Coordinates of N, CA and C in Angstrom, one line a residue:
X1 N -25.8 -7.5 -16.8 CA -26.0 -7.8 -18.3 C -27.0 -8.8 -18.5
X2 N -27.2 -9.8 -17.2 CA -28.0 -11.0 -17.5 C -29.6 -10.5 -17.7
X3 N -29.4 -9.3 -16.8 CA -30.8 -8.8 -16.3 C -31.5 -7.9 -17.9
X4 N -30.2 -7.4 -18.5 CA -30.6 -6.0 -19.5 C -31.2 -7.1 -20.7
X5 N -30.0 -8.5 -20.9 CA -30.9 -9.0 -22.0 C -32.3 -9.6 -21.8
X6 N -32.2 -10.8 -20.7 CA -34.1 -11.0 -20.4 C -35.1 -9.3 -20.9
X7 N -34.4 -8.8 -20.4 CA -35.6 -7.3 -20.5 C -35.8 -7.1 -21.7
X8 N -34.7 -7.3 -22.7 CA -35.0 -7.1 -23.9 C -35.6 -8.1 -24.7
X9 N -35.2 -9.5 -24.7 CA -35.8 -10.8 -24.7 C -37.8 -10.5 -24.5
X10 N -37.7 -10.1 -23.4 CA -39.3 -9.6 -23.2 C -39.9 -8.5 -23.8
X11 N -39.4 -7.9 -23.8 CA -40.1 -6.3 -24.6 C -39.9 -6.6 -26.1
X12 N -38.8 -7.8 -26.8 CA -38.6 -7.3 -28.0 C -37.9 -6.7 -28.3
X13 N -37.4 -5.4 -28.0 CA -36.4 -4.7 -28.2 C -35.0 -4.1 -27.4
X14 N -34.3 -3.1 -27.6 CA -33.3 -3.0 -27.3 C -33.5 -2.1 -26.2
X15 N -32.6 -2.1 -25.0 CA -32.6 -0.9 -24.4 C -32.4 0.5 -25.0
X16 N -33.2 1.4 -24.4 CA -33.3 2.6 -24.4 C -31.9 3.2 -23.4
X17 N -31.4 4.3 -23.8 CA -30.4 5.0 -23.2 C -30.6 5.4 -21.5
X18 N -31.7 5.8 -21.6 CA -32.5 5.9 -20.2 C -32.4 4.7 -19.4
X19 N -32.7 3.6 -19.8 CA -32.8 2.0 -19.3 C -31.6 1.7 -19.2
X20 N -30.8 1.8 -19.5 CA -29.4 1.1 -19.3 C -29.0 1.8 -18.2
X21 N -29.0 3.2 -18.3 CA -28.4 3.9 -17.6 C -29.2 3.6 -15.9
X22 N -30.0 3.4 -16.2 CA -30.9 3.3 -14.8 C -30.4 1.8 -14.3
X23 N -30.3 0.7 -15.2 CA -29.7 -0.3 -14.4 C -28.8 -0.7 -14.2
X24 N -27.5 0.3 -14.9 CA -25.9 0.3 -14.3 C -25.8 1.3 -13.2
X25 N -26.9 1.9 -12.7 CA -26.8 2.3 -11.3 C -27.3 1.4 -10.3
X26 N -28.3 0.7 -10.4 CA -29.2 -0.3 -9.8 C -27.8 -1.6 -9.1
X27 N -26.9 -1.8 -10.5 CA -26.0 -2.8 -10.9 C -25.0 -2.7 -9.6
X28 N -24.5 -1.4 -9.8 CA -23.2 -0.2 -9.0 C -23.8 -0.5 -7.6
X29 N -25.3 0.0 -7.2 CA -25.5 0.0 -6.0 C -25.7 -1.5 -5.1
X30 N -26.1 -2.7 -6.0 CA -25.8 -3.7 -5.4 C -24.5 -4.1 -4.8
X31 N -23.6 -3.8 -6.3 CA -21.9 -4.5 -5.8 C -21.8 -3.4 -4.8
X32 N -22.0 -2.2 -4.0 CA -21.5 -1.3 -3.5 C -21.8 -2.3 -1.4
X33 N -23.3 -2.4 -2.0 CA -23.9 -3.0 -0.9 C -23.0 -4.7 -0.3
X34 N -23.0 -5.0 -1.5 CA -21.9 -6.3 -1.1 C -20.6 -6.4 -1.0
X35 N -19.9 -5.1 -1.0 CA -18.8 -5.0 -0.1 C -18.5 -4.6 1.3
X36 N -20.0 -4.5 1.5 CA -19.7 -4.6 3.1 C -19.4 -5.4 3.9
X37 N -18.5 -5.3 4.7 CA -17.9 -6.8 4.9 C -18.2 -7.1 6.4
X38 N -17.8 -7.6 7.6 CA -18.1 -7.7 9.0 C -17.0 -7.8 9.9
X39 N -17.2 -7.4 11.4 CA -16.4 -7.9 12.3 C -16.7 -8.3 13.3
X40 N -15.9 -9.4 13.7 CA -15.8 -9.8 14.8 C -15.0 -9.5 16.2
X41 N -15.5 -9.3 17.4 CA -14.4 -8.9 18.1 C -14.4 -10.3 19.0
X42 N -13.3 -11.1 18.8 CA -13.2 -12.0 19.6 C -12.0 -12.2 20.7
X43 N -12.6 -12.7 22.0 CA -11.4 -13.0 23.0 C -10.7 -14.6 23.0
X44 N -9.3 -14.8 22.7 CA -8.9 -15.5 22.7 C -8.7 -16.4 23.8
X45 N -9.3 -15.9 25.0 CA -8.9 -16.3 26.5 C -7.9 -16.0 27.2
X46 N -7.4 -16.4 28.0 CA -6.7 -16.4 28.7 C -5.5 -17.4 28.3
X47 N -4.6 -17.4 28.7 CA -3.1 -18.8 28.6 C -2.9 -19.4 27.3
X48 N -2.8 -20.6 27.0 CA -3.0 -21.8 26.1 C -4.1 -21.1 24.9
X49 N -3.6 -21.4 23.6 CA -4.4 -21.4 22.6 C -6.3 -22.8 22.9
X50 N -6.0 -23.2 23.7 CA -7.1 -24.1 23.5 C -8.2 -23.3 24.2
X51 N -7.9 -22.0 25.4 CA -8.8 -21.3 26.1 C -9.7 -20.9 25.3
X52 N -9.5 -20.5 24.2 CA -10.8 -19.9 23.1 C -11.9 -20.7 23.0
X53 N -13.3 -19.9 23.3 CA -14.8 -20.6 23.1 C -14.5 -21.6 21.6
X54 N -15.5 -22.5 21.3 CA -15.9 -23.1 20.0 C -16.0 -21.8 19.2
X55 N -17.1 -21.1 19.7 CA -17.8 -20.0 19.1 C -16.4 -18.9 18.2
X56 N -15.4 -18.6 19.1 CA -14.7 -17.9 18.8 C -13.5 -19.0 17.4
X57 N -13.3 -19.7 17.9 CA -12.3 -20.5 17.2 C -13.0 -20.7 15.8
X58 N -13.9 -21.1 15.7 CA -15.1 -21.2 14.2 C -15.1 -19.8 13.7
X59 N -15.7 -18.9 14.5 CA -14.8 -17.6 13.7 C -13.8 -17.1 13.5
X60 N -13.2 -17.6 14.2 CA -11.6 -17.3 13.5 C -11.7 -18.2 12.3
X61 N -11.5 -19.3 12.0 CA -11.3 -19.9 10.6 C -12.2 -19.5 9.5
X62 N -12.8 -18.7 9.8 CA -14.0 -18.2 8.5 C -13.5 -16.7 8.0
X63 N -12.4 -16.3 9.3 CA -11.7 -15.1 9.1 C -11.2 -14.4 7.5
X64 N -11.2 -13.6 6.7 CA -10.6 -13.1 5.1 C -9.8 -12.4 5.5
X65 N -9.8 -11.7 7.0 CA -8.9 -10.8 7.5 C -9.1 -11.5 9.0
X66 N -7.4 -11.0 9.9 CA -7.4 -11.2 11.0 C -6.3 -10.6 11.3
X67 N -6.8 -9.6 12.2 CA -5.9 -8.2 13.4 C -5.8 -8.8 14.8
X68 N -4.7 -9.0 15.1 CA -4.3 -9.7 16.5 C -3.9 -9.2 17.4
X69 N -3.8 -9.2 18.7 CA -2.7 -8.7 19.6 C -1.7 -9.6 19.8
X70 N -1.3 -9.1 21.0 CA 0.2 -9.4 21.2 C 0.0 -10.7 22.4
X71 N -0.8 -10.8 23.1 CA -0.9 -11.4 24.3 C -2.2 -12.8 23.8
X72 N -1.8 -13.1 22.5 CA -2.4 -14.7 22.3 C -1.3 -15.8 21.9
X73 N -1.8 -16.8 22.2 CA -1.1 -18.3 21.8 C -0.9 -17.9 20.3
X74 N 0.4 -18.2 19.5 CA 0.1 -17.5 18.9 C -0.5 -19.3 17.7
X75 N -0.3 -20.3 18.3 CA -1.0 -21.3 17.9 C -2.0 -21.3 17.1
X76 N -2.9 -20.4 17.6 CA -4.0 -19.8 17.1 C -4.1 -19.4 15.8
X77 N -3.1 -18.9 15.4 CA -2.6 -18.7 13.8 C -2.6 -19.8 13.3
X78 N -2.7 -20.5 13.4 CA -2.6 -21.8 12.6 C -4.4 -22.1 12.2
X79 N -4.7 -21.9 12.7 CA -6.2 -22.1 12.8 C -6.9 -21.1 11.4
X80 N -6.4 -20.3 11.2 CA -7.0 -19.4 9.7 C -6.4 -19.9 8.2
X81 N -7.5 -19.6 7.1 CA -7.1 -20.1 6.1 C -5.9 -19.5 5.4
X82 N -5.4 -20.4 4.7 CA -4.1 -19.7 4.3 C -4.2 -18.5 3.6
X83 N -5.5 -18.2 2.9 CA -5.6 -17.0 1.9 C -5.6 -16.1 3.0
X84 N -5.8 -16.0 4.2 CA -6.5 -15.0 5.4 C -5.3 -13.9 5.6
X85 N -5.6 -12.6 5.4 CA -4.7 -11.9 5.7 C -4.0 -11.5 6.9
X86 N -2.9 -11.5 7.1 CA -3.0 -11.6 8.8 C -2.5 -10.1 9.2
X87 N -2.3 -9.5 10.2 CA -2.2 -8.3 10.4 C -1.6 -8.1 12.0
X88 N -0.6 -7.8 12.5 CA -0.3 -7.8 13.7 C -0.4 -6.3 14.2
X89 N -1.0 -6.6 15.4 CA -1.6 -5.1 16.0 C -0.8 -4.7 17.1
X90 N -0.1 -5.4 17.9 CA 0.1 -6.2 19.4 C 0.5 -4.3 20.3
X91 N 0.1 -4.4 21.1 CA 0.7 -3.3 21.9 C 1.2 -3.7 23.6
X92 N 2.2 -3.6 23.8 CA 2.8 -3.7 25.3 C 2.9 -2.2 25.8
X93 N 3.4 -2.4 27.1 CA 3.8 -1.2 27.8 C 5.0 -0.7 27.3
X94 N 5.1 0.6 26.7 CA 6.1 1.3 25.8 C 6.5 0.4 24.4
X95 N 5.6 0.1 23.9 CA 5.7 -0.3 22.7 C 4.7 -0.8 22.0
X96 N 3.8 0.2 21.5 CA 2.9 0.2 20.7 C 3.1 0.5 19.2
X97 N 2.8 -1.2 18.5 CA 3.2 -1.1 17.0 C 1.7 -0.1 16.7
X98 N 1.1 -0.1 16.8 CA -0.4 0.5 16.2 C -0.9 1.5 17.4
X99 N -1.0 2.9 17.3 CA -2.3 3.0 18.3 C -3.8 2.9 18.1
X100 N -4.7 3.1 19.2 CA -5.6 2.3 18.8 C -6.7 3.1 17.5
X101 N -6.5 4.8 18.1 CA -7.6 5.5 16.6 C -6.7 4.4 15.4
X102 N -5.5 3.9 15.1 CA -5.4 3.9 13.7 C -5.8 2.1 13.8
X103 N -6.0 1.5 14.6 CA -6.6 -0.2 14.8 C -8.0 0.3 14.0
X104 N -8.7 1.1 14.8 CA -9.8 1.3 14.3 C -10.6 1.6 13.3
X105 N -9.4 2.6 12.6 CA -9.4 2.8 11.3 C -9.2 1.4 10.2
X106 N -8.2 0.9 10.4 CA -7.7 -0.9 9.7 C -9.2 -1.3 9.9
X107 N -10.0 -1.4 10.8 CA -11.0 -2.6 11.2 C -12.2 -2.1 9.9
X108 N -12.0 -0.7 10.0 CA -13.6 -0.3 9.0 C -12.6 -0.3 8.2
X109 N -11.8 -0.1 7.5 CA -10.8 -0.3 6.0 C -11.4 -1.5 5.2
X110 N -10.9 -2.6 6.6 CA -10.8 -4.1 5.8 C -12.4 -4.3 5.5
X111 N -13.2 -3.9 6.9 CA -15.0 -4.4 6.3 C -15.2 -3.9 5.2
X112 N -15.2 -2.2 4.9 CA -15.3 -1.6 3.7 C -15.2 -2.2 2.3
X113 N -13.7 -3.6 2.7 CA -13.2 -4.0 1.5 C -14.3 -5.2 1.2
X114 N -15.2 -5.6 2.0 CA -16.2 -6.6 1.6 C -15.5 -7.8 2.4
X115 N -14.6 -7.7 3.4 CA -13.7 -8.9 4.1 C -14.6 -9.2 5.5
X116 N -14.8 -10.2 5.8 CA -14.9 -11.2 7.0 C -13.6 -10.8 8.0
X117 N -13.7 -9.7 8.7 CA -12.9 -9.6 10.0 C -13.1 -9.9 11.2
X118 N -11.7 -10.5 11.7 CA -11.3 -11.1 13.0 C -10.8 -10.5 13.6
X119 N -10.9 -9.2 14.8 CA -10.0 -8.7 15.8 C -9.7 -10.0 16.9
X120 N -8.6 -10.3 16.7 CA -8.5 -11.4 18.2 C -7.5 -10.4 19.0
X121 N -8.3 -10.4 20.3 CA -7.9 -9.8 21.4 C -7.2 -10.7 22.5
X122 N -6.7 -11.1 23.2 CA -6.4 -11.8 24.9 C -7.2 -11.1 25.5
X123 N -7.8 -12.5 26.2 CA -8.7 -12.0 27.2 C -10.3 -12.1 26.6
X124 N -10.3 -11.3 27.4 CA -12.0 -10.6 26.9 C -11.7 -9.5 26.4
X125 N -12.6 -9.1 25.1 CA -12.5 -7.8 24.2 C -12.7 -6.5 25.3
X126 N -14.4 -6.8 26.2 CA -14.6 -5.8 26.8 C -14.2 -5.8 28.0
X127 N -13.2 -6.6 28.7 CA -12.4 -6.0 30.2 C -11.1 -5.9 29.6
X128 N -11.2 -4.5 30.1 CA -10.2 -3.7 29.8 C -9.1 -4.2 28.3
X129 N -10.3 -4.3 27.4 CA -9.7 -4.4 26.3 C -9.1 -3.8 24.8
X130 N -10.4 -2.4 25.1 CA -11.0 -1.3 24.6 C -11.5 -2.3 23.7
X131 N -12.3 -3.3 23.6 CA -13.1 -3.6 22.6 C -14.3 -2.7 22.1
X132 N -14.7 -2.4 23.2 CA -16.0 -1.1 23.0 C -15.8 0.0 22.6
X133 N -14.0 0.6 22.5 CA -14.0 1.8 21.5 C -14.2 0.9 20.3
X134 N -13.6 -0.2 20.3 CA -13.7 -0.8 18.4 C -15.0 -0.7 18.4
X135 N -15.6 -0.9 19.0 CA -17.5 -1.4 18.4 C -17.9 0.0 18.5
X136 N -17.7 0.5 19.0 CA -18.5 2.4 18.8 C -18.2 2.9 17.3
X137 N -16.6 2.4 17.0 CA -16.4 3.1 16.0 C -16.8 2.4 15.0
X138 N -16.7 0.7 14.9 CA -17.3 0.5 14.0 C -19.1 0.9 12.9
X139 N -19.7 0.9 14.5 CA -20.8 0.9 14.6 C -21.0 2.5 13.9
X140 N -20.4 3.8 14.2 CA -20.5 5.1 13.7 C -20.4 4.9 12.2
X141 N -19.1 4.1 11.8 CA -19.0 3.8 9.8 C -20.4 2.5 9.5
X142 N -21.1 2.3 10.9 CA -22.1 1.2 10.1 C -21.3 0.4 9.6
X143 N -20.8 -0.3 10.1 CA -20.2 -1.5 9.9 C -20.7 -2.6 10.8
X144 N -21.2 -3.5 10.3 CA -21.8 -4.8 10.9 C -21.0 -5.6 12.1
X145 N -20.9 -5.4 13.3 CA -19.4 -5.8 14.6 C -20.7 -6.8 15.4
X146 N -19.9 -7.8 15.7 CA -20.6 -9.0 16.9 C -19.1 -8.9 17.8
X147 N -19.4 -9.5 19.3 CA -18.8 -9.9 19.8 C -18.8 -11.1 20.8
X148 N -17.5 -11.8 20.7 CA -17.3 -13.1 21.5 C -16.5 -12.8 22.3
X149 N -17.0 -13.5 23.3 CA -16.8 -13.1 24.8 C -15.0 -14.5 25.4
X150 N -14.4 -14.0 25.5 CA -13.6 -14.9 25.9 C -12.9 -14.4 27.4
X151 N -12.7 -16.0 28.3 CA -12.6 -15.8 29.8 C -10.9 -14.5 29.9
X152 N -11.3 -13.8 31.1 CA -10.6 -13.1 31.0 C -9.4 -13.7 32.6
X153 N -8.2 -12.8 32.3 CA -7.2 -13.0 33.2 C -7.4 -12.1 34.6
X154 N -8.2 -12.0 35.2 CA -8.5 -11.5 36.2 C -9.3 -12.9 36.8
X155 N -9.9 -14.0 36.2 CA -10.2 -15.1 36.7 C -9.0 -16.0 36.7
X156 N -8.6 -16.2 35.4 CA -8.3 -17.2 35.2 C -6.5 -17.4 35.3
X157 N -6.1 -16.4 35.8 CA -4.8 -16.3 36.7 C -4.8 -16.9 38.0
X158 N -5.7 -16.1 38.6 CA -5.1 -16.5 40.0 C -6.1 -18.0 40.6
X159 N -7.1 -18.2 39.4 CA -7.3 -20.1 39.5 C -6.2 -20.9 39.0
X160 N -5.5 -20.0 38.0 CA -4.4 -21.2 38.0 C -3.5 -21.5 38.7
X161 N -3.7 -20.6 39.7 CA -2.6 -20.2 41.0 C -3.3 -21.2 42.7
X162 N -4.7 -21.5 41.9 CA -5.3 -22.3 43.0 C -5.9 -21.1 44.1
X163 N -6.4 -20.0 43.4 CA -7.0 -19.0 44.3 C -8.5 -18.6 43.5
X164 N -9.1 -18.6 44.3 CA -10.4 -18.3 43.6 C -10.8 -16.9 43.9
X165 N -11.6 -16.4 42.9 CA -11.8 -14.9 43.7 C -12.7 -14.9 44.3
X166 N -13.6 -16.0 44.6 CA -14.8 -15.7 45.8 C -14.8 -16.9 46.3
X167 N -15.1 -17.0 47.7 CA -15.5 -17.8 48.8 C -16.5 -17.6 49.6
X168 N -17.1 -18.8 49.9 CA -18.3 -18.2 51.1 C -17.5 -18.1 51.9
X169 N -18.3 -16.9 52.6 CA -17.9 -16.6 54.1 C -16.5 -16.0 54.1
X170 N -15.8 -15.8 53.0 CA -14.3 -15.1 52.9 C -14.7 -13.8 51.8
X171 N -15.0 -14.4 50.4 CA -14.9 -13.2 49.3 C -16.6 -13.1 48.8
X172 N -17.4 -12.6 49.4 CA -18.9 -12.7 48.3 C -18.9 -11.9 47.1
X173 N -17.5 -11.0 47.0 CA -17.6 -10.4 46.1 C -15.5 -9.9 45.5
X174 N -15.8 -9.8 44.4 CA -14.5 -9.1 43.7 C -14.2 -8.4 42.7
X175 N -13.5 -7.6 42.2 CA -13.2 -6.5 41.9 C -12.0 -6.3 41.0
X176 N -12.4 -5.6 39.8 CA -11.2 -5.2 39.0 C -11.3 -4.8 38.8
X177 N -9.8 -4.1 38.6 CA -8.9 -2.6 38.5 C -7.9 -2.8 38.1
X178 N -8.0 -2.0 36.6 CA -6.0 -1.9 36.1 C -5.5 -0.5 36.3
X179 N -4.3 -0.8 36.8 CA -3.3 0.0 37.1 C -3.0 1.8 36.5
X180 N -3.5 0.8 34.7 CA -3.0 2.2 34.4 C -4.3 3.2 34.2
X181 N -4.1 4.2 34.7 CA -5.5 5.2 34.4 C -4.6 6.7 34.4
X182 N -5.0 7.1 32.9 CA -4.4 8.3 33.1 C -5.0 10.0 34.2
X183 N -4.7 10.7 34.2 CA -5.4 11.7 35.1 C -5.0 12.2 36.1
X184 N -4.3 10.9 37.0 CA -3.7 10.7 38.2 C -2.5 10.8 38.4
X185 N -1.9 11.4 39.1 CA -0.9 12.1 39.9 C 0.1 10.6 39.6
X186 N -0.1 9.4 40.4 CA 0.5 8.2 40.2 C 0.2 7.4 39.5
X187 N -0.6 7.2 38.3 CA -1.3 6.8 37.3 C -1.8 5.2 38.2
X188 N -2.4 5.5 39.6 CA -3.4 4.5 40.1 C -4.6 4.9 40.1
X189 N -5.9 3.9 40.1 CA -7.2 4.8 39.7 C -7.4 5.2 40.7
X190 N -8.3 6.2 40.9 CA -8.5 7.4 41.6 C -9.6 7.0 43.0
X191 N -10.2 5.7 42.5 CA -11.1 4.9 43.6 C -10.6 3.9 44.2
X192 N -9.6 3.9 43.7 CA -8.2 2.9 44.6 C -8.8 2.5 46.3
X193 N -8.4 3.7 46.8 CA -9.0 3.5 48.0 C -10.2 2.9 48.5
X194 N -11.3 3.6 47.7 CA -12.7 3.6 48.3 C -12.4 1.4 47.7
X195 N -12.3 1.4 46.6 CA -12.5 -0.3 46.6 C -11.3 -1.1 47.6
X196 N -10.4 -0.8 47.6 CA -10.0 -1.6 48.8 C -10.1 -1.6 50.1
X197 N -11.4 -0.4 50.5 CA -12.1 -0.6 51.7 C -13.6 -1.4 51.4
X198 N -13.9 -2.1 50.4 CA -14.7 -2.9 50.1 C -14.3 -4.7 50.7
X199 N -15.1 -5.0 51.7 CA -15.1 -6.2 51.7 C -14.9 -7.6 50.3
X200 N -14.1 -7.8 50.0 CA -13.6 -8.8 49.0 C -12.3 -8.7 48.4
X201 N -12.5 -9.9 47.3 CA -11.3 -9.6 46.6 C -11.2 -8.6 45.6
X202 N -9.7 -7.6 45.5 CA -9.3 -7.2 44.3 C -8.2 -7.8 43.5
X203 N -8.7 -7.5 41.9 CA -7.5 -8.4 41.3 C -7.7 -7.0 40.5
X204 N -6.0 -6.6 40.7 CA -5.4 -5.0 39.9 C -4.6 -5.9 39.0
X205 N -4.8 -5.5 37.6 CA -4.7 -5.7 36.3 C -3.3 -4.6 35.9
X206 N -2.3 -5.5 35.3 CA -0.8 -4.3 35.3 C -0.6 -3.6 36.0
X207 N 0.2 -4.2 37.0 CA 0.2 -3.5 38.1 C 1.5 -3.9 38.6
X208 N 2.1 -5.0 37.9 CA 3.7 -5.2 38.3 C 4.9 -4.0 38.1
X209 N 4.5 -3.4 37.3 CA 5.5 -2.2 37.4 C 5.4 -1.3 38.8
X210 N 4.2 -1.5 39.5 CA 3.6 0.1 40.4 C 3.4 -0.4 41.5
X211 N 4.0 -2.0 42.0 CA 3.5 -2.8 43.3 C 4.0 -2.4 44.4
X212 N 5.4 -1.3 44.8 CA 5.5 -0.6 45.9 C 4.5 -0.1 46.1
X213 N 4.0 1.0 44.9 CA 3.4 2.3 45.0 C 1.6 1.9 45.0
X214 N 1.5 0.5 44.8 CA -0.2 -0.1 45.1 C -0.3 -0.3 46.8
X215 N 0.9 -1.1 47.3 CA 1.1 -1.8 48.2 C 0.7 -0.5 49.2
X216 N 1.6 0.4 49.2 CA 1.5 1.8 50.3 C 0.5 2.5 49.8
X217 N 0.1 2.5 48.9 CA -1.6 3.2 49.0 C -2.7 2.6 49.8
X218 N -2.7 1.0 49.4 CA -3.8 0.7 50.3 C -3.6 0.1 51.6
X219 N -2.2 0.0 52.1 CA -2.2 -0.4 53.9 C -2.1 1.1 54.3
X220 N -1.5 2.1 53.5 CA -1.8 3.7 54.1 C -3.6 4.0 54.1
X221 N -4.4 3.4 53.3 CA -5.4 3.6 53.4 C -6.4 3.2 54.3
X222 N -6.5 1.7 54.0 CA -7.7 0.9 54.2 C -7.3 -0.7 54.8
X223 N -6.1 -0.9 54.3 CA -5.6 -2.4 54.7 C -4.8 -2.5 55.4
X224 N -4.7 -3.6 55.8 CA -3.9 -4.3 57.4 C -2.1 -4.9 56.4
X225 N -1.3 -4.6 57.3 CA 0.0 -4.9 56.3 C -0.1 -6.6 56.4
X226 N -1.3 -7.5 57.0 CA -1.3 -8.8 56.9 C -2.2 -9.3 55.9
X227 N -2.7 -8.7 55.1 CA -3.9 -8.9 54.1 C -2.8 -9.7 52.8
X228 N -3.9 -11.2 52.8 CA -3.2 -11.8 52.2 C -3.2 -11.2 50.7
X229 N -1.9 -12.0 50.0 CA -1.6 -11.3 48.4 C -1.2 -11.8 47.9
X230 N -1.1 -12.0 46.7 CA -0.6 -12.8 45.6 C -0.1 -12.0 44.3
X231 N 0.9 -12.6 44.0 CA 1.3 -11.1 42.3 C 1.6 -12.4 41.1
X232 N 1.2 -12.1 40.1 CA 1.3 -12.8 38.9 C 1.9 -12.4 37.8
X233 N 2.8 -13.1 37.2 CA 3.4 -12.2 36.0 C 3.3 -12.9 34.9
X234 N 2.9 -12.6 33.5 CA 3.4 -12.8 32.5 C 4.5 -12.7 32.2
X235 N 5.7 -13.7 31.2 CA 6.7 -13.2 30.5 C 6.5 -13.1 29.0

């Protein structure tokens, strides 16, 4: 409207039917452009709400929406503004509130709505997070996705356990693998073998349900029944 009177202000006269109409499309297509809204895929870290980068935690509080899992401090919540919509996504083993095609759907929903979205993940988005199906799909609806990178639990377990995954002259290298992969006869991955005849460490990701059936795969395979080991659990 501010635009239609200056016009007229300058020409003198009134819009023409043609002119209006041409800049209540002009009008439409701006507000249409400014509801696109963005996302973030951020890793909340590992353990303790304090694990989260700066980087990540500053995005979280700028959050208009925020889609969470199940495996963060949930402390973290406190950190978004009160207007911020909050949205729980969380999925365990046999109990998935959301699967993920419909997460993905919510994520382009809320940008669509012109909202500042927060996926906070545990961990890292992209080990074994499926953060990269969210960003494919976002990216297909064109929707604007960054990601922050948060340390993931394949480090930062078994340091808290006082085990490092590499050593000179012990581990020059290490390896992850989670448990569940479908396809497989025993739903273990299918290179199981070939990497635990790799010199170093493996750290197998959900794998406390399947630890007979890890354990006899790889001393049937490749390992010595004295190779040292360690098992970690979440409650």
């Amino acid at each position: 409207l501010k635009e239609a009177a200056l016009f007229c202000l300058d020409k003198g006269r009134p819009l023409t039917k043609e002119e209006m109409q041409e800049r209540l499309r002009a009008a439409a297509g701006k507000q249409e452009k400014k509801k696109t809204g963005s996302v973030a895929l951020v890793g909340a870290g590992c353990g303790a709400y304090d694990a989260i980068t700066v980087k990540g935690l500053n995005t979280l509080r700028r959050a208009e929406v925020l889609i969470y899992d199940d495996l963060i401090d949930e402390r973290l919540l406190s950190h978004v503004s009160e207007s911020c919509e909050q949205i729980y996504v969380g999925k365990r083993s046999g109990r998935h509130s959301f699967r993920q095609e419909e997460i993905n759907d919510l994520l382009v929903q809320k940008a669509r709505e012109g909202k500042r979205v927060v996926r906070l993940k545990g961990g890292d988005p992209f080990v074994f997070g499926r953060g990269s199906e969210e960003m494919i799909a976002l990216r297909k609806a064109k929707i604007p996705v960054t990601e922050i990178s948060g340390t993931t639990s394949a480090i930062v377990a078994p340091a808290g356990a006082g085990i490092p995954v590499t050593h000179r002259g012990l581990a020059r290298s290490f390896h992850m693998v989670t448990r569940h992969t479908s396809g497989t006869g025993d739903w273990l991955a299918e290179d199981i073998d070939n990497l635990g005849a790799v010199h170093g460490a493996m750290v197998l990701l959900r794998g406390s349900g399947r630890l007979a059936a890890v354990s006899d795969r790889l001393v049937g395979a490749v390992k010595s029944g004295w190779t040292p080991a360690a098992v970690g659990r979440q409650n």
